[in-house]
PDB file of C-alpha atoms and ligand atoms in Angstrom:
ATOM      1  CA  UNK A 248       0.094  -0.386  -0.132  1.00  0.00           C
ATOM      2  CA  UNK A 249       1.425   3.715  -0.823  1.00  0.00           C
ATOM      3  CA  UNK A 250       2.251   5.177   2.019  1.00  0.00           C
ATOM      4  CA  UNK A 251       3.121   9.239   2.492  1.00  0.00           C
ATOM      5  CA  UNK A 252       4.986  11.096   4.912  1.00  0.00           C
ATOM      6  CA  UNK A 253       2.823  12.738   7.590  1.00  0.00           C
ATOM      7  CA  UNK A 254       4.635  16.682   7.045  1.00  0.00           C
ATOM      8  CA  UNK A 255       3.629  16.245   3.357  1.00  0.00           C
ATOM      9  CA  UNK A 256       0.101  15.338   3.908  1.00  0.00           C
ATOM     10  CA  UNK A 257      -0.124  18.126   6.500  1.00  0.00           C
ATOM     11  CA  UNK A 258       1.440  20.671   4.250  1.00  0.00           C
ATOM     12  CA  UNK A 259      -0.855  19.992   1.723  1.00  0.00           C
ATOM     13  CA  UNK A 260      -3.216  20.351   3.472  1.00  0.00           C
ATOM     14  CA  UNK A 261      -2.658  23.804   4.339  1.00  0.00           C
ATOM     15  CA  UNK A 262      -1.559  23.017   7.956  1.00  0.00           C
ATOM     16  CA  UNK A 263       1.142  25.227   7.089  1.00  0.00           C
ATOM     17  CA  UNK A 264       4.756  25.387   5.389  1.00  0.00           C
ATOM     18  CA  UNK A 265       6.783  22.494   5.817  1.00  0.00           C
ATOM     19  CA  UNK A 266       8.513  23.749   8.382  1.00  0.00           C
ATOM     20  CA  UNK A 267       5.936  24.964  10.592  1.00  0.00           C
ATOM     21  CA  UNK A 268       4.124  21.474  10.046  1.00  0.00           C
ATOM     22  CA  UNK A 269       7.370  19.996  11.552  1.00  0.00           C
ATOM     23  CA  UNK A 270       7.022  21.830  14.536  1.00  0.00           C
ATOM     24  CA  UNK A 271       3.724  21.473  14.563  1.00  0.00           C
ATOM     25  CA  UNK A 272       4.305  17.946  14.629  1.00  0.00           C
ATOM     26  CA  UNK A 273       6.888  17.896  17.249  1.00  0.00           C
ATOM     27  CA  UNK A 274       4.712  19.174  20.061  1.00  0.00           C
ATOM     28  CA  UNK A 275       2.635  16.556  19.812  1.00  0.00           C
ATOM     29  CA  UNK A 276      -0.405  17.939  18.599  1.00  0.00           C
ATOM     30  CA  UNK A 277      -0.994  15.084  15.882  1.00  0.00           C
ATOM     31  CA  UNK A 278      -2.429  11.721  16.044  1.00  0.00           C
ATOM     32  CA  UNK A 279      -2.607   8.936  13.225  1.00  0.00           C
ATOM     33  CA  UNK A 280      -5.490   6.324  14.211  1.00  0.00           C
ATOM     34  CA  UNK A 281      -5.213   7.718  17.680  1.00  0.00           C
ATOM     35  CA  UNK A 282      -1.528   7.634  18.467  1.00  0.00           C
ATOM     36  CA  UNK A 283       0.528  10.855  19.251  1.00  0.00           C
ATOM     37  CA  UNK A 284       2.890  10.682  15.889  1.00  0.00           C
ATOM     38  CA  UNK A 285       6.305  13.298  16.652  1.00  0.00           C
ATOM     39  CA  UNK A 286       8.238  11.816  13.749  1.00  0.00           C
ATOM     40  CA  UNK A 287       7.233  14.362  10.984  1.00  0.00           C
ATOM     41  CA  UNK A 288       8.191  11.393   8.323  1.00  0.00           C
ATOM     42  CA  UNK A 289       6.287   9.033  10.004  1.00  0.00           C
ATOM     43  CA  UNK A 290       4.847   7.003   7.124  1.00  0.00           C
ATOM     44  CA  UNK A 291       0.880   7.529   6.544  1.00  0.00           C
ATOM     45  CA  UNK A 292      -1.298   4.411   5.013  1.00  0.00           C
ATOM     46  CA  UNK A 293      -4.044   6.766   3.578  1.00  0.00           C
ATOM     47  CA  UNK A 294      -6.214   4.287   2.795  1.00  0.00           C
ATOM     48  CA  UNK A 295      -6.423   2.698   6.522  1.00  0.00           C
ATOM     49  CA  UNK A 296      -4.917   5.601   8.647  1.00  0.00           C
ATOM     50  CA  UNK A 297      -7.038   8.780  10.138  1.00  0.00           C
ATOM     51  CA  UNK A 298      -4.980  11.979  11.023  1.00  0.00           C
ATOM     52  CA  UNK A 299      -6.047  14.002  14.044  1.00  0.00           C
ATOM     53  CA  UNK A 300      -4.735  17.861  14.163  1.00  0.00           C
ATOM     54  CA  UNK A 301      -5.519  19.198  17.639  1.00  0.00           C
ATOM     55  CA  UNK A 302      -8.226  16.675  18.247  1.00  0.00           C
ATOM     56  CA  UNK A 303      -9.861  17.550  15.395  1.00  0.00           C
ATOM     57  CA  UNK A 304     -10.139  15.013  12.372  1.00  0.00           C
ATOM     58  CA  UNK A 305      -8.197  15.848   9.074  1.00  0.00           C
ATOM     59  CA  UNK A 306     -10.014  15.960   5.817  1.00  0.00           C
ATOM     60  CA  UNK A 307      -7.257  15.246   3.180  1.00  0.00           C
ATOM     61  CA  UNK A 308      -8.075  15.170  -0.349  1.00  0.00           C
ATOM     62  CA  UNK A 309      -4.924  14.729  -2.557  1.00  0.00           C
ATOM     63  CA  UNK A 310      -5.443  17.676  -4.425  1.00  0.00           C
ATOM     64  CA  UNK A 311      -7.315  21.079  -4.321  1.00  0.00           C
ATOM     65  CA  UNK A 312      -9.588  22.830  -7.363  1.00  0.00           C
ATOM     66  CA  UNK A 313     -10.618  26.341  -7.077  1.00  0.00           C
ATOM     67  CA  UNK A 314     -12.934  28.220  -9.403  1.00  0.00           C
ATOM     68  CA  UNK A 315     -11.610  31.860  -9.611  1.00  0.00           C
ATOM     69  CA  UNK A 316     -13.701  34.811 -10.774  1.00  0.00           C
ATOM     70  CA  UNK A 317     -10.138  36.727 -11.582  1.00  0.00           C
ATOM     71  CA  UNK A 318     -10.421  40.762 -10.909  1.00  0.00           C
ATOM     72  CA  UNK A 319      -8.347  43.107 -13.507  1.00  0.00           C
ATOM     73  CA  UNK A 320      -4.906  44.352 -12.361  1.00  0.00           C
ATOM     74  CA  UNK A 321      -3.122  41.257 -11.273  1.00  0.00           C
ATOM     75  CA  UNK A 322      -1.575  38.162 -13.182  1.00  0.00           C
ATOM     76  CA  UNK A 323      -2.141  34.851 -13.548  1.00  0.00           C
ATOM     77  CA  UNK A 324       1.166  33.096 -11.826  1.00  0.00           C
ATOM     78  CA  UNK A 325       1.804  32.065  -8.665  1.00  0.00           C
ATOM     79  CA  UNK A 326       4.745  34.466  -8.016  1.00  0.00           C
ATOM     80  CA  UNK A 327       6.028  37.711  -9.048  1.00  0.00           C
ATOM     81  CA  UNK A 328       8.651  40.253  -8.158  1.00  0.00           C
ATOM     82  CA  UNK A 329       6.012  43.306  -9.147  1.00  0.00           C
ATOM     83  CA  UNK A 330       2.801  43.031  -9.625  1.00  0.00           C
ATOM     84  CA  UNK A 331      -0.094  40.979  -7.178  1.00  0.00           C
ATOM     85  CA  UNK A 332      -0.403  37.305  -8.409  1.00  0.00           C
ATOM     86  CA  UNK A 333      -3.941  35.193  -8.064  1.00  0.00           C
ATOM     87  CA  UNK A 334      -2.417  33.309  -5.614  1.00  0.00           C
ATOM     88  CA  UNK A 335      -2.094  36.307  -3.287  1.00  0.00           C
ATOM     89  CA  UNK A 336      -5.748  37.038  -3.475  1.00  0.00           C
ATOM     90  CA  UNK A 337      -6.073  33.469  -1.668  1.00  0.00           C
ATOM     91  CA  UNK A 338      -6.036  33.406   2.485  1.00  0.00           C
ATOM     92  CA  UNK A 339      -4.478  30.754   4.386  1.00  0.00           C
ATOM     93  CA  UNK A 340      -4.735  27.695   4.166  1.00  0.00           C
ATOM     94  CA  UNK A 341      -5.049  27.821   0.424  1.00  0.00           C
ATOM     95  CA  UNK A 342      -1.910  29.814  -0.158  1.00  0.00           C
ATOM     96  CA  UNK A 343       0.376  26.857   1.706  1.00  0.00           C
ATOM     97  CA  UNK A 344      -1.073  24.600  -1.109  1.00  0.00           C
ATOM     98  CA  UNK A 345       1.318  25.019  -4.119  1.00  0.00           C
ATOM     99  CA  UNK A 346      -1.635  26.201  -6.206  1.00  0.00           C
ATOM    100  CA  UNK A 347      -0.840  27.709  -9.765  1.00  0.00           C
ATOM    101  CA  UNK A 348      -3.317  28.993 -12.446  1.00  0.00           C
ATOM    102  CA  UNK A 349      -4.681  26.210 -15.005  1.00  0.00           C
ATOM    103  CA  UNK A 350      -3.862  28.487 -17.826  1.00  0.00           C
ATOM    104  CA  UNK A 351      -3.373  32.170 -18.315  1.00  0.00           C
ATOM    105  CA  UNK A 352      -5.095  35.155 -18.504  1.00  0.00           C
ATOM    106  CA  UNK A 353      -3.961  38.807 -19.262  1.00  0.00           C
ATOM    107  CA  UNK A 354      -3.929  41.568 -16.463  1.00  0.00           C
ATOM    108  CA  UNK A 355      -6.749  43.164 -17.771  1.00  0.00           C
ATOM    109  CA  UNK A 356      -8.758  40.293 -18.641  1.00  0.00           C
ATOM    110  CA  UNK A 357     -11.192  39.025 -16.065  1.00  0.00           C
ATOM    111  CA  UNK A 358     -13.325  35.633 -15.146  1.00  0.00           C
ATOM    112  CA  UNK A 359     -12.553  31.999 -14.692  1.00  0.00           C
ATOM    113  CA  UNK A 360      -9.589  30.590 -13.547  1.00  0.00           C
ATOM    114  CA  UNK A 361      -8.867  27.418 -12.358  1.00  0.00           C
ATOM    115  CA  UNK A 362      -6.392  27.309  -9.731  1.00  0.00           C
ATOM    116  CA  UNK A 363      -5.063  23.714  -8.920  1.00  0.00           C
ATOM    117  CA  UNK A 364      -2.245  21.779  -7.410  1.00  0.00           C
ATOM    118  CA  UNK A 365      -3.005  19.067  -9.556  1.00  0.00           C
ATOM    119  CA  UNK A 366      -0.679  19.076 -12.646  1.00  0.00           C
ATOM    120  CA  UNK A 367      -1.522  15.834 -14.384  1.00  0.00           C
ATOM    121  CA  UNK A 368      -5.479  17.665 -14.609  1.00  0.00           C
ATOM    122  CA  UNK A 369      -3.464  21.041 -15.779  1.00  0.00           C
ATOM    123  CA  UNK A 370      -1.289  19.617 -18.423  1.00  0.00           C
ATOM    124  CA  UNK A 371      -4.250  17.698 -20.048  1.00  0.00           C
ATOM    125  CA  UNK A 372      -6.376  21.202 -19.812  1.00  0.00           C
ATOM    126  CA  UNK A 373      -4.089  23.164 -21.571  1.00  0.00           C
ATOM    127  CA  UNK A 374      -2.852  20.624 -23.827  1.00  0.00           C
ATOM    128  CA  UNK A 375      -2.648  22.004 -27.200  1.00  0.00           C
ATOM    129  CA  UNK A 376      -3.597  18.183 -28.628  1.00  0.00           C
ATOM    130  CA  UNK A 377      -6.985  18.419 -26.785  1.00  0.00           C
ATOM    131  CA  UNK A 378      -8.417  21.492 -27.832  1.00  0.00           C
ATOM    132  CA  UNK A 379     -10.446  22.538 -24.894  1.00  0.00           C
ATOM    133  CA  UNK A 380     -12.873  25.315 -25.690  1.00  0.00           C
ATOM    134  CA  UNK A 381     -12.956  28.362 -24.065  1.00  0.00           C
ATOM    135  CA  UNK A 382     -15.699  31.129 -24.193  1.00  0.00           C
ATOM    136  CA  UNK A 383     -15.223  35.032 -23.645  1.00  0.00           C
ATOM    137  CA  UNK A 384     -17.184  37.792 -23.107  1.00  0.00           C
ATOM    138  CA  UNK A 385     -16.098  40.777 -25.531  1.00  0.00           C
ATOM    139  CA  UNK A 386     -16.437  44.526 -25.566  1.00  0.00           C
ATOM    140  CA  UNK A 387     -14.952  45.693 -28.721  1.00  0.00           C
ATOM    141  CA  UNK A 388     -14.545  49.248 -30.559  1.00  0.00           C
ATOM    142  CA  UNK A 389     -16.531  49.333 -34.293  1.00  0.00           C
ATOM    143  CA  UNK A 390     -19.307  47.558 -35.256  1.00  0.00           C
ATOM    144  CA  UNK A 391     -19.015  43.625 -35.471  1.00  0.00           C
ATOM    145  CA  UNK A 392     -21.059  42.325 -38.556  1.00  0.00           C
ATOM    146  CA  UNK A 393     -21.729  38.919 -40.347  1.00  0.00           C
ATOM    147  CA  UNK A 394     -18.618  39.375 -42.527  1.00  0.00           C
ATOM    148  CA  UNK A 395     -16.955  38.778 -38.727  1.00  0.00           C
ATOM    149  CA  UNK A 396     -18.562  35.530 -38.227  1.00  0.00           C
ATOM    150  CA  UNK A 397     -17.785  34.187 -41.368  1.00  0.00           C
ATOM    151  CA  UNK A 398     -13.336  35.590 -40.850  1.00  0.00           C
ATOM    152  CA  UNK A 399     -13.818  33.562 -37.100  1.00  0.00           C
ATOM    153  CA  UNK A 400     -14.933  30.793 -38.670  1.00  0.00           C
ATOM    154  CA  UNK A 401     -12.468  30.235 -40.755  1.00  0.00           C
ATOM    155  CA  UNK A 402     -10.167  30.306 -39.035  1.00  0.00           C
ATOM    156  CA  UNK A 403      -7.823  33.634 -38.403  1.00  0.00           C
ATOM    157  CA  UNK A 404      -4.084  34.272 -39.531  1.00  0.00           C
ATOM    158  CA  UNK A 405      -2.320  36.343 -36.899  1.00  0.00           C
ATOM    159  CA  UNK A 406      -0.028  39.031 -36.719  1.00  0.00           C
ATOM    160  CA  UNK A 407       2.754  36.158 -36.123  1.00  0.00           C
ATOM    161  CA  UNK A 408       1.444  34.541 -39.244  1.00  0.00           C
ATOM    162  CA  UNK A 409      -0.035  31.930 -36.982  1.00  0.00           C
ATOM    163  CA  UNK A 410      -3.546  30.662 -38.290  1.00  0.00           C
ATOM    164  CA  UNK A 411      -6.599  29.594 -35.551  1.00  0.00           C
ATOM    165  CA  UNK A 412      -8.762  27.006 -35.391  1.00  0.00           C
ATOM    166  CA  UNK A 413     -12.280  27.967 -36.607  1.00  0.00           C
ATOM    167  CA  UNK A 414     -13.708  29.913 -33.790  1.00  0.00           C
ATOM    168  CA  UNK A 415     -17.575  30.761 -33.044  1.00  0.00           C
ATOM    169  CA  UNK A 416     -18.621  34.645 -33.049  1.00  0.00           C
ATOM    170  CA  UNK A 417     -21.930  35.188 -31.823  1.00  0.00           C
ATOM    171  CA  UNK A 418     -22.824  38.772 -32.097  1.00  0.00           C
ATOM    172  CA  UNK A 419     -25.128  40.151 -28.631  1.00  0.00           C
ATOM    173  CA  UNK A 420     -24.951  43.677 -29.814  1.00  0.00           C
ATOM    174  CA  UNK A 421     -23.111  45.744 -32.639  1.00  0.00           C
ATOM    175  CA  UNK A 422     -22.795  49.579 -32.754  1.00  0.00           C
ATOM    176  CA  UNK A 423     -20.381  51.989 -32.384  1.00  0.00           C
ATOM    177  CA  UNK A 424     -19.357  49.526 -29.675  1.00  0.00           C
ATOM    178  CA  UNK A 425     -19.975  45.860 -29.955  1.00  0.00           C
ATOM    179  CA  UNK A 426     -20.376  42.683 -27.172  1.00  0.00           C
ATOM    180  CA  UNK A 427     -19.915  39.388 -28.405  1.00  0.00           C
ATOM    181  CA  UNK A 428     -18.633  35.994 -27.134  1.00  0.00           C
ATOM    182  CA  UNK A 429     -16.217  33.868 -28.821  1.00  0.00           C
ATOM    183  CA  UNK A 430     -15.146  30.531 -28.095  1.00  0.00           C
ATOM    184  CA  UNK A 431     -11.539  29.682 -29.023  1.00  0.00           C
ATOM    185  CA  UNK A 432     -10.407  26.003 -28.956  1.00  0.00           C
ATOM    186  CA  UNK A 433      -6.577  27.012 -28.660  1.00  0.00           C
ATOM    187  CA  UNK A 434      -4.814  29.712 -25.812  1.00  0.00           C
ATOM    188  CA  UNK A 435      -1.930  31.655 -28.110  1.00  0.00           C
ATOM    189  CA  UNK A 436      -0.791  34.928 -26.518  1.00  0.00           C
ATOM    190  CA  UNK A 437      -2.998  37.242 -26.360  1.00  0.00           C
ATOM    191  CA  UNK A 438      -5.382  35.446 -28.976  1.00  0.00           C
ATOM    192  CA  UNK A 439      -8.502  36.822 -28.461  1.00  0.00           C
ATOM    193  CA  UNK A 440      -7.071  40.263 -28.852  1.00  0.00           C
ATOM    194  CA  UNK A 441      -4.719  39.854 -31.913  1.00  0.00           C
ATOM    195  CA  UNK A 442      -7.872  38.220 -33.805  1.00  0.00           C
ATOM    196  CA  UNK A 443     -10.063  41.341 -33.323  1.00  0.00           C
ATOM    197  CA  UNK A 444      -6.913  43.198 -34.237  1.00  0.00           C
ATOM    198  CA  UNK A 445      -7.097  40.962 -37.500  1.00  0.00           C
ATOM    199  CA  UNK A 446     -10.330  42.282 -38.335  1.00  0.00           C
ATOM    200  CA  UNK A 447      -9.244  45.978 -37.521  1.00  0.00           C
ATOM    201  CA  UNK A 448     -10.791  46.082 -33.851  1.00  0.00           C
ATOM    202  CA  UNK A 449      -9.966  46.476 -30.546  1.00  0.00           C
ATOM    203  CA  UNK A 450     -10.788  45.101 -27.483  1.00  0.00           C
ATOM    204  CA  UNK A 451     -11.800  47.239 -24.600  1.00  0.00           C
ATOM    205  CA  UNK A 452     -13.034  44.728 -21.939  1.00  0.00           C
ATOM    206  CA  UNK A 453     -12.695  40.726 -22.219  1.00  0.00           C
ATOM    207  CA  UNK A 454     -14.015  38.055 -19.698  1.00  0.00           C
ATOM    208  CA  UNK A 455     -13.507  34.412 -19.508  1.00  0.00           C
ATOM    209  CA  UNK A 456     -16.766  32.885 -19.001  1.00  0.00           C
ATOM    210  CA  UNK A 457     -16.144  29.133 -19.487  1.00  0.00           C
ATOM    211  CA  UNK A 458     -13.385  26.573 -20.145  1.00  0.00           C
ATOM    212  CA  UNK A 459     -14.689  23.409 -21.296  1.00  0.00           C
ATOM    213  CA  UNK A 460     -17.069  22.049 -19.222  1.00  0.00           C
ATOM    214  CA  UNK A 461     -16.661  24.570 -16.713  1.00  0.00           C
ATOM    215  CA  UNK A 462     -18.785  27.512 -16.572  1.00  0.00           C
ATOM    216  CA  UNK A 463     -17.897  30.479 -14.071  1.00  0.00           C
ATOM    217  CA  UNK A 464     -20.535  31.026 -10.992  1.00  0.00           C
ATOM    218  CA  UNK A 465     -22.470  33.899 -11.668  1.00  0.00           C
ATOM    219  CA  UNK A 466     -22.331  34.560  -7.779  1.00  0.00           C
ATOM    220  CA  UNK A 467     -18.801  34.751  -7.563  1.00  0.00           C
ATOM    221  CA  UNK A 468     -17.839  38.508  -7.126  1.00  0.00           C
ATOM    222  CA  UNK A 469     -14.467  39.365  -9.298  1.00  0.00           C
ATOM    223  CA  UNK A 470     -11.686  39.040  -6.517  1.00  0.00           C
ATOM    224  CA  UNK A 471     -13.732  35.641  -5.185  1.00  0.00           C
ATOM    225  CA  UNK A 472     -13.016  32.148  -5.441  1.00  0.00           C
ATOM    226  CA  UNK A 473     -14.738  28.900  -4.451  1.00  0.00           C
ATOM    227  CA  UNK A 474     -13.735  25.012  -4.380  1.00  0.00           C
ATOM    228  CA  UNK A 475     -15.360  23.209  -7.152  1.00  0.00           C
ATOM    229  CA  UNK A 476     -17.929  20.598  -6.300  1.00  0.00           C
ATOM    230  CA  UNK A 477     -17.827  17.412  -7.185  1.00  0.00           C
ATOM    231  CA  UNK A 478     -19.913  17.161 -10.080  1.00  0.00           C
ATOM    232  CA  UNK A 479     -17.582  20.327 -11.964  1.00  0.00           C
ATOM    233  CA  UNK A 480     -14.650  18.244 -11.149  1.00  0.00           C
ATOM    234  CA  UNK A 481     -15.633  14.631 -12.500  1.00  0.00           C
ATOM    235  CA  UNK A 482     -17.507  16.534 -15.601  1.00  0.00           C
ATOM    236  CA  UNK A 483     -14.116  18.090 -16.095  1.00  0.00           C
ATOM    237  CA  UNK A 484     -12.369  15.066 -15.568  1.00  0.00           C
ATOM    238  CA  UNK A 485     -14.391  13.250 -17.811  1.00  0.00           C
ATOM    239  CA  UNK A 486     -13.728  15.685 -20.457  1.00  0.00           C
ATOM    240  CA  UNK A 487     -10.228  15.810 -20.717  1.00  0.00           C
ATOM    241  CA  UNK A 488     -10.047  12.153 -20.466  1.00  0.00           C
ATOM    242  CA  UNK A 489     -12.322  11.433 -23.421  1.00  0.00           C
ATOM    243  CA  UNK A 490     -11.944  14.924 -25.713  1.00  0.00           C
ATOM    244  CA  UNK A 491     -10.524  14.077 -28.794  1.00  0.00           C
ATOM    245  CA  UNK A 492      -6.789  14.026 -28.537  1.00  0.00           C
TER     246      UNK A 492
HETATM  247  N1  URA B 617      -7.444  36.469 -25.233  1.00  0.00           N
HETATM  248  C1  URA B 617      -6.573  36.935 -24.883  1.00  0.00           C
HETATM  249  O1  URA B 617      -6.612  38.467 -25.842  1.00  0.00           O
HETATM  250  N2  URA B 617      -6.394  37.682 -23.515  1.00  0.00           N
HETATM  251  C2  URA B 617      -6.558  36.549 -22.487  1.00  0.00           C
HETATM  252  O2  URA B 617      -6.341  37.188 -21.107  1.00  0.00           O
HETATM  253  C3  URA B 617      -7.258  35.186 -23.172  1.00  0.00           C
HETATM  254  C4  URA B 617      -7.453  35.174 -24.059  1.00  0.00           C
END
């Protein structure tokens, strides 16, 4: 049976940094299946052992999955020398869980961002071979019309000559500024902005609404987050495991 170090389990569960949980274990606050364990390297069998910290049962899950409504002004990275990152918006215990954003949104883009420490799921979700659909709401300068829908449908040659896959463009409102929904199947740098630039328009506001089966919870204000529900996670895993290679 696979065993895992006690300090690693506690650190992954957000009980503190590796150093902090070592001190916690040495202080005698942690029991494994009823016995006080003071060795941080103690090998736990997660299929049979139960862990308590200060008398409270630890709800251990190997990975954590958060849906965030990213606000404008923070960057999609785990750490940055200058700017605030999406991880800086998280409270304890999430900050200690080695979460990272699965995919990037520009600093001025808002909306759905998945934060996880499940590298395998993130890798599949972002794999260029998987073509996971991503839908964005955008406000665009200029009148978006049927000819733009047609160009997006055919795929667009970007400024670096990269030709995008066919994308779906739905016009919600057309005028001096237009409101649209766009679905793309890749994740190139500034892709939506560059696609509109290619048809002579400028994106003024961009918000991601969905990624694969995952939809941004409308009740999440910008800058806040929640854990994925079991149903959301199951659906996402099913999608990335079955979508075309
Ligand atoms: N396309 C963009 O141009 N920016 C984003 O943040 C996401 C997609």
